[in-house]
Tab-separated table of C-alpha atoms in Angstrom:
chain	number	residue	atom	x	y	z
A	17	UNK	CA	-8.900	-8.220	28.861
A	18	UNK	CA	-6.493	-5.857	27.058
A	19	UNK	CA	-7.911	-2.955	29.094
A	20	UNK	CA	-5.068	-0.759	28.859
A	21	UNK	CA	-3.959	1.263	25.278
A	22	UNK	CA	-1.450	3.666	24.637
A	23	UNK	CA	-2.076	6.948	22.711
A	24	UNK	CA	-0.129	8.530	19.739
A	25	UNK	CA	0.819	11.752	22.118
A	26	UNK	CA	1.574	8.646	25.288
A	27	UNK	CA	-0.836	8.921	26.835
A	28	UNK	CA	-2.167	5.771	28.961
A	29	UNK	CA	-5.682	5.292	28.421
A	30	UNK	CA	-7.836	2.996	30.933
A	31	UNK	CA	-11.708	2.171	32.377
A	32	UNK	CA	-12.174	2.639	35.721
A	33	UNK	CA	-16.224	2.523	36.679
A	34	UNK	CA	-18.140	4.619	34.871
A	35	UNK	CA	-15.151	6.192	33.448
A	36	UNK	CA	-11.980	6.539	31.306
A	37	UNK	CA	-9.087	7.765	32.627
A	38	UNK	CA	-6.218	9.380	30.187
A	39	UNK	CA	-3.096	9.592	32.163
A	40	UNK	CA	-0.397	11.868	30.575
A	41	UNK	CA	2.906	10.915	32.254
A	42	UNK	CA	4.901	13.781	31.227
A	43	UNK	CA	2.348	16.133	33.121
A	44	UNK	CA	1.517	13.674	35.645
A	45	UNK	CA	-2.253	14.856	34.905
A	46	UNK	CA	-5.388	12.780	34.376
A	47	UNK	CA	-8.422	13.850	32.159
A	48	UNK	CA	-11.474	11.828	31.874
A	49	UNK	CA	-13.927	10.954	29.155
A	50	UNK	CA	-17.249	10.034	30.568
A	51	UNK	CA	-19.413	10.234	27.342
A	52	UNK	CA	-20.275	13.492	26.714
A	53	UNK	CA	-23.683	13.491	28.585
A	54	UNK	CA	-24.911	10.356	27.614
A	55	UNK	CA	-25.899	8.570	30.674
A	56	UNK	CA	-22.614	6.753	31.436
A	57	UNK	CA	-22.528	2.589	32.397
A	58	UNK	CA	-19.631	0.968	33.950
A	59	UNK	CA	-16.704	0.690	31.254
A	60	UNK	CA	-15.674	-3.254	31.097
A	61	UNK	CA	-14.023	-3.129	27.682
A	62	UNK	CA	-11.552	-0.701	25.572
A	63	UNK	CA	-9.729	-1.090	22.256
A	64	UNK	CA	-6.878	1.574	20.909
A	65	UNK	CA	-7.676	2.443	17.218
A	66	UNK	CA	-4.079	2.011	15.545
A	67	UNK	CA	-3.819	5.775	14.409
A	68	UNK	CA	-3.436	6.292	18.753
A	69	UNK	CA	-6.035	9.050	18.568
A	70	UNK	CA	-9.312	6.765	18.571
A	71	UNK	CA	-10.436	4.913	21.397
A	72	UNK	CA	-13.770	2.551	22.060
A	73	UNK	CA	-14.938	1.731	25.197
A	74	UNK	CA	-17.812	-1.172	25.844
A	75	UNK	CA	-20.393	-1.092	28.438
A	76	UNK	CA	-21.589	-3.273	30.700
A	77	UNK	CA	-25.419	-3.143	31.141
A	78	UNK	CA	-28.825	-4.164	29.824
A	79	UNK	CA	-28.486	-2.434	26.724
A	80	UNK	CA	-24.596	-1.769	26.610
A	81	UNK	CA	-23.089	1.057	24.170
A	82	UNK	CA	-19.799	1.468	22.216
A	83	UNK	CA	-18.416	4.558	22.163
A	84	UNK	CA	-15.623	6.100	20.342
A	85	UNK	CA	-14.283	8.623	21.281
A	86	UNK	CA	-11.502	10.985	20.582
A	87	UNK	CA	-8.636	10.557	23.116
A	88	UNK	CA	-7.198	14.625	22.783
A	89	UNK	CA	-10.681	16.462	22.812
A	90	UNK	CA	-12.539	13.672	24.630
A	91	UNK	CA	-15.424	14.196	22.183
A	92	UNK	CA	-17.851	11.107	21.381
A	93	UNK	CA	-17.286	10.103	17.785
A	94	UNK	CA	-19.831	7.442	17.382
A	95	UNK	CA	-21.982	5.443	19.293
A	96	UNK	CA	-22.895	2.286	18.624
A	97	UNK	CA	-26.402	0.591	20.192
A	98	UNK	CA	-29.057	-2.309	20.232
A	99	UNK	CA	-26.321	-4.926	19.401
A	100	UNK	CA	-25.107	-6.400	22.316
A	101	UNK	CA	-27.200	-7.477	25.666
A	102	UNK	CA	-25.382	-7.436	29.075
A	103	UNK	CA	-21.810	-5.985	28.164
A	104	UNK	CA	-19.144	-5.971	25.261
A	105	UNK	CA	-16.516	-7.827	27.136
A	106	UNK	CA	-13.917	-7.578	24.321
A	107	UNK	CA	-13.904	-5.460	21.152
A	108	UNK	CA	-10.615	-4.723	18.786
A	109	UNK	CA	-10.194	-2.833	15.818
A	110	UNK	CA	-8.195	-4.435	12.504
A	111	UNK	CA	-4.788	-3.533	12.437
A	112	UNK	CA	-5.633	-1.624	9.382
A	113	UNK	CA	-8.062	0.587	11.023
């Protein structure tokens, strides 16, 4: 499901659960984005914004979320609602951005 991008700074960035895990190889450290307090749903979906610095993640649940978010300060950009039912299985962003 393309479930797997790779950040400007290379970083890997992935789902696992509720989370997203950013895996910095050259520190062997992980940080996690788990949506900033908003009350978090089982990540199914992700898409790399071509800049490397973006990411979106899609929920699966009754009323699933996008969220992008910022993949050096982990902060929640947007979130995007009351589109989808059940889960955003696959989501992409135009190569322009």
């Amino acid at each position: 499901r393309n479930n797997i991008g790779y950040a400007a700074g290379g970083q890997i960035v992935y789902p696992t659960a509720s989370l997203s895990v950013i895996y910095d190889k050259s520190t062997d450290k992980q940080s996690f984005y788990s949506g900033d307090g908003i009350e978090p749903n089982d990540v199914i979906s992700l898409a790399m914004h071509p800049c490397g610095k973006l990411v979106a993640s899609g929920e699966l649940a009754r009323h699933p979320k996008v969220m992008v978010w910022d993949v050096d300060t982990l902060v929640t950009c947007a979130v995007l609602s009351g589109y989808h039912r059940c889960g955003v299985s696959h989501m992409a962003f135009s190569p322009s951005g």
